[in-house]
Amino acid sequence: MQRRYPFLDHPGPLAFAHRGGAAEGRENTMAAFSRAVEMGYTYLETDAHATADGVLLAFHDHTLDRVTDRHGRVAALPYREVRRARIGGVEEIPLLSDVLGTWPDVRVNIDVKEAPAIAPLAEAIRRTNAYDRVCLTSFSDMRLARARMAVGRPVCSALGPRGVARLRAAAMGSGYGRLLGGLARDGVPCAQVPVGFRGMRVTTRALVRTAHALGMQVHVWTVDDQGVMESLLDMGVDGIMTDNISGLRDVLRARGQWHPRPTAHA
């Protein structure tokens, strides 16, 4: 039987503010997260990087260069230098513990970007008692497994790359029974997948059906076009991650599927 994870206990489809809604504000900033929460979003998506001295940031890139007014690799710099960086020349890079601690009723999907982030991430989850409010994901199976182990208690997590490949293969009928058995034993409660990858369609009706047969949700990233949102929802996906947070809210409202936080101005 699939373990029940409180992270996923919410009327669906789940609406994720990707990096706080990067199309409508400076990504991965407290201002962006705050705006999404005020709009009614229960789910935020962000990333985990650690500085050279182990300070955990909600920050996507490996370097400061693209989104801040400073330069350098995050993992090679001490926090006293990184904290001077301003996203868009204006806003501080938030600590991930502040994101977890500021809104105790909000759930946070966390992409673990590098191995040095694992230990401080586990500590931040412990310190904020966020075990039931986080979902861990990574583009590295090894990093994801190490993060789960470091947390030390069951937390929601998504399939890693190998699991997604097995799910796709099973959905296409390749080694169906063997692959489904392996996925079922893993007990991972959700698959977080793109619409497509390198010219290949990833999110299909068959993939959604296969995941659902395993008791697994399907969350799709990063979807900003409202027409694509509609088609995915018609397909039966369980969640959408978007930079276009106003657009997703409008689509879900029109379908009678918008379920805002009770205290939000939504």
Coordinates of C-alpha atoms in Angstrom, one line a residue:
M1 CA 0.0 0.0 0.0
Q2 CA 1.2 3.5 -0.9
R3 CA 2.3 5.5 2.1
R4 CA 0.1 8.6 2.6
Y5 CA 2.1 11.9 2.6
P6 CA 0.4 15.0 4.2
F7 CA 2.3 17.2 1.6
L8 CA -0.2 15.9 -1.0
D9 CA -3.3 16.1 1.1
H10 CA -5.0 19.0 -0.6
P11 CA -7.9 19.3 -3.1
G12 CA -6.5 18.9 -6.6
P13 CA -5.2 19.8 -9.0
L14 CA -2.2 21.2 -7.1
A15 CA -1.0 24.6 -8.2
F16 CA 2.7 25.2 -7.7
A17 CA 4.3 28.7 -7.8
H18 CA 7.5 27.9 -9.6
R19 CA 10.3 29.9 -8.0
G20 CA 7.5 32.0 -6.5
G21 CA 6.1 32.8 -10.0
A22 CA 9.1 33.9 -12.0
A23 CA 7.1 35.5 -14.8
E24 CA 5.5 37.9 -12.4
G25 CA 8.4 38.9 -10.1
R26 CA 12.0 38.3 -9.3
E27 CA 12.4 34.6 -9.0
N28 CA 13.2 32.9 -5.7
T29 CA 12.7 36.1 -3.6
M30 CA 10.7 36.6 -0.5
A31 CA 8.6 39.2 -2.4
A32 CA 7.7 36.6 -5.1
F33 CA 6.9 33.9 -2.6
S34 CA 4.8 36.4 -0.5
R35 CA 2.9 37.5 -3.6
A36 CA 2.1 33.9 -4.5
V37 CA 1.0 33.1 -1.0
E38 CA -1.3 36.2 -0.9
M39 CA -2.8 35.1 -4.2
G40 CA -3.8 31.9 -2.6
Y41 CA -1.0 29.5 -3.5
T42 CA -0.6 26.7 -1.0
Y43 CA 2.4 25.2 -2.9
L44 CA 5.7 27.0 -3.6
E45 CA 8.5 25.5 -5.7
T46 CA 12.1 26.5 -5.0
D47 CA 15.7 25.2 -5.1
A48 CA 18.4 24.4 -2.5
H49 CA 22.0 25.5 -2.8
A50 CA 24.6 25.9 0.0
T51 CA 27.4 28.4 0.3
A52 CA 30.9 27.3 1.0
D53 CA 30.3 27.6 4.7
G54 CA 27.1 25.6 4.7
V55 CA 24.4 28.3 4.6
L56 CA 21.3 27.1 2.8
L57 CA 19.8 29.3 0.2
A58 CA 16.6 29.3 -1.9
F59 CA 18.4 29.8 -5.1
H60 CA 18.3 28.1 -8.5
D61 CA 21.5 28.7 -10.4
H62 CA 25.0 27.3 -9.6
T63 CA 26.4 30.8 -10.0
L64 CA 25.2 34.3 -9.0
D65 CA 25.8 35.7 -12.5
R66 CA 22.4 35.4 -14.2
V67 CA 20.0 36.9 -11.7
T68 CA 22.1 39.0 -9.3
D69 CA 24.5 41.9 -9.4
R70 CA 27.5 39.8 -8.3
H71 CA 29.5 36.9 -9.8
G72 CA 30.8 33.6 -8.7
R73 CA 29.8 30.0 -7.9
V74 CA 27.6 29.8 -4.9
A75 CA 29.2 26.7 -3.4
A76 CA 32.7 28.4 -3.6
L77 CA 31.7 31.6 -1.8
P78 CA 31.2 32.2 1.9
Y79 CA 27.8 33.5 3.0
R80 CA 29.3 36.9 4.0
E81 CA 29.9 37.5 0.3
V82 CA 26.8 35.9 -1.1
R83 CA 24.6 37.9 1.2
R84 CA 25.7 41.1 -0.5
A85 CA 24.2 39.9 -3.8
R86 CA 20.9 41.3 -4.9
I87 CA 18.5 39.6 -7.2
G88 CA 17.7 42.0 -10.0
G89 CA 20.0 44.4 -8.2
V90 CA 17.3 44.9 -5.5
E91 CA 16.4 41.8 -3.4
E92 CA 18.3 39.6 -1.1
I93 CA 18.7 35.9 -1.7
P94 CA 16.5 34.3 0.9
L95 CA 17.5 31.5 3.3
L96 CA 15.5 28.4 2.7
S97 CA 14.8 28.2 6.4
D98 CA 13.1 31.6 6.1
V99 CA 10.8 30.3 3.3
L100 CA 9.9 27.3 5.4
G101 CA 9.4 29.3 8.6
T102 CA 7.5 32.3 7.4
W103 CA 4.4 30.5 6.3
P104 CA 3.8 27.4 8.5
D105 CA 0.8 26.4 6.4
V106 CA 2.5 26.6 3.0
R107 CA 4.1 23.5 1.4
V108 CA 7.4 23.8 -0.4
N109 CA 8.7 21.6 -3.3
I110 CA 12.5 21.6 -3.1
D111 CA 14.9 20.8 -5.9
V112 CA 18.2 19.7 -4.2
K113 CA 20.7 21.2 -6.6
E114 CA 24.1 20.1 -5.2
A115 CA 25.3 17.6 -2.6
P116 CA 26.6 20.2 -0.1
A117 CA 23.0 21.4 0.3
I118 CA 21.9 18.1 1.7
A119 CA 23.0 18.3 5.4
P120 CA 21.9 22.0 5.8
L121 CA 18.6 21.1 4.2
A122 CA 17.9 18.3 6.6
E123 CA 18.7 20.6 9.5
A124 CA 16.4 23.3 8.1
I125 CA 13.5 20.8 7.8
R126 CA 14.2 19.6 11.4
R127 CA 14.5 23.1 12.8
T128 CA 11.2 24.3 11.2
N129 CA 9.4 21.0 11.7
A130 CA 8.6 20.9 8.1
Y131 CA 8.6 17.2 7.5
D132 CA 5.0 17.1 6.4
R133 CA 5.3 20.3 4.3
V134 CA 8.2 19.5 1.9
C135 CA 8.6 17.4 -1.1
L136 CA 12.2 16.6 -2.3
T137 CA 13.3 16.3 -5.8
S138 CA 16.5 16.3 -7.8
F139 CA 17.9 15.6 -11.2
S140 CA 20.4 13.2 -9.5
D141 CA 19.1 9.9 -8.2
M142 CA 22.1 9.6 -5.8
R143 CA 21.6 13.1 -4.5
L144 CA 17.9 12.5 -3.9
A145 CA 18.5 9.2 -2.1
R146 CA 21.1 10.9 0.1
A147 CA 18.7 13.7 0.9
R148 CA 16.0 11.3 1.9
M149 CA 18.4 9.5 4.2
A150 CA 19.7 12.7 5.7
V151 CA 16.3 13.9 6.7
G152 CA 15.9 10.7 8.7
R153 CA 12.1 10.6 8.6
P154 CA 9.6 9.8 5.8
V155 CA 9.0 12.9 3.7
C156 CA 7.3 13.3 0.3
S157 CA 9.7 13.0 -2.6
A158 CA 9.3 12.7 -6.4
L159 CA 10.8 10.1 -8.7
G160 CA 14.4 10.7 -9.7
P161 CA 15.5 10.5 -13.3
R162 CA 15.8 6.6 -13.3
G163 CA 12.3 6.3 -11.9
V164 CA 10.8 8.7 -14.5
A165 CA 12.5 6.7 -17.3
R166 CA 11.0 3.5 -15.9
L167 CA 7.6 5.1 -15.7
R168 CA 7.8 6.3 -19.3
A169 CA 8.9 2.8 -20.5
A170 CA 6.1 1.2 -18.6
A171 CA 3.6 3.7 -20.1
M172 CA 4.9 2.7 -23.6
G173 CA 4.4 -1.0 -22.8
S174 CA 8.1 -1.9 -22.5
G175 CA 8.5 -4.6 -19.8
Y176 CA 5.3 -3.3 -18.3
G177 CA 4.8 -5.8 -15.4
R178 CA 8.5 -5.8 -14.3
L179 CA 8.7 -2.0 -14.4
L180 CA 5.5 -1.5 -12.6
G181 CA 6.5 -3.9 -9.9
G182 CA 9.8 -2.0 -9.3
L183 CA 8.0 1.4 -9.2
A184 CA 5.4 0.1 -6.7
R185 CA 8.1 -1.2 -4.4
D186 CA 9.8 2.2 -4.4
G187 CA 6.7 3.7 -2.9
V188 CA 7.4 7.2 -4.3
P189 CA 4.2 9.2 -4.3
C190 CA 4.6 11.5 -7.3
A191 CA 6.3 11.9 -10.6
Q192 CA 7.3 15.5 -11.5
V193 CA 7.9 15.6 -15.3
P194 CA 8.1 18.1 -18.1
V195 CA 5.6 18.3 -20.9
G196 CA 8.4 17.2 -23.2
F197 CA 12.2 16.8 -23.3
R198 CA 14.6 17.1 -26.2
G199 CA 11.8 16.8 -28.8
M200 CA 10.1 13.8 -27.1
R201 CA 6.7 14.0 -25.5
V202 CA 6.9 13.0 -21.8
T203 CA 3.5 13.8 -20.3
T204 CA 1.0 11.6 -22.1
R205 CA -2.4 10.1 -21.2
A206 CA -0.6 6.7 -21.0
L207 CA 1.9 8.0 -18.5
V208 CA -0.8 9.6 -16.4
R209 CA -2.8 6.4 -16.4
T210 CA 0.3 4.3 -15.5
A211 CA 1.2 6.6 -12.6
H212 CA -2.3 6.6 -11.3
A213 CA -2.4 2.8 -11.4
L214 CA 0.5 2.9 -9.0
G215 CA -1.3 5.4 -6.7
M216 CA 1.2 8.1 -7.9
Q217 CA 0.4 11.7 -8.7
V218 CA 1.7 13.4 -11.8
H219 CA 2.9 17.1 -11.5
V220 CA 4.0 18.8 -14.7
W221 CA 6.7 21.6 -15.0
T222 CA 7.1 24.4 -16.1
V223 CA 3.8 25.3 -17.9
D224 CA 3.1 28.9 -18.6
D225 CA 0.7 28.7 -21.6
Q226 CA -2.9 28.6 -20.5
G227 CA -3.9 26.4 -23.4
V228 CA -1.3 23.8 -22.5
M229 CA -2.5 24.0 -18.8
E230 CA -6.0 23.2 -20.0
S231 CA -5.0 20.2 -22.1
L232 CA -2.9 18.8 -19.2
L233 CA -5.8 19.2 -16.8
D234 CA -8.1 17.5 -19.3
M235 CA -5.5 14.7 -19.4
G236 CA -5.9 14.2 -15.7
V237 CA -2.6 15.5 -14.3
D238 CA -2.6 16.1 -10.6
G239 CA -0.5 19.3 -10.4
I240 CA 1.0 22.1 -12.5
M241 CA 4.1 24.1 -11.8
T242 CA 4.1 27.5 -13.4
D243 CA 5.9 30.9 -13.6
N244 CA 2.6 32.3 -14.8
I245 CA 0.8 32.2 -11.4
S246 CA -2.0 34.5 -12.4
G247 CA -2.6 32.5 -15.5
L248 CA -2.8 29.2 -13.7
R249 CA -5.1 30.7 -11.0
D250 CA -7.4 32.0 -13.8
V251 CA -7.6 28.6 -15.5
L252 CA -8.3 26.7 -12.3
R253 CA -10.9 29.3 -11.2
A254 CA -12.7 28.9 -14.6
R255 CA -12.8 25.2 -14.1
G256 CA -14.0 25.4 -10.5
Q257 CA -10.7 23.8 -9.4
W258 CA -9.0 26.7 -7.6
H259 CA -8.5 25.9 -3.9
P260 CA -6.8 28.9 -2.3
R261 CA -5.3 29.0 1.2
P262 CA -8.1 29.9 3.6
T263 CA -6.4 33.2 4.7
A264 CA -5.4 34.4 1.3
H265 CA -6.9 37.3 -0.6
A266 CA -7.9 35.0 -3.5

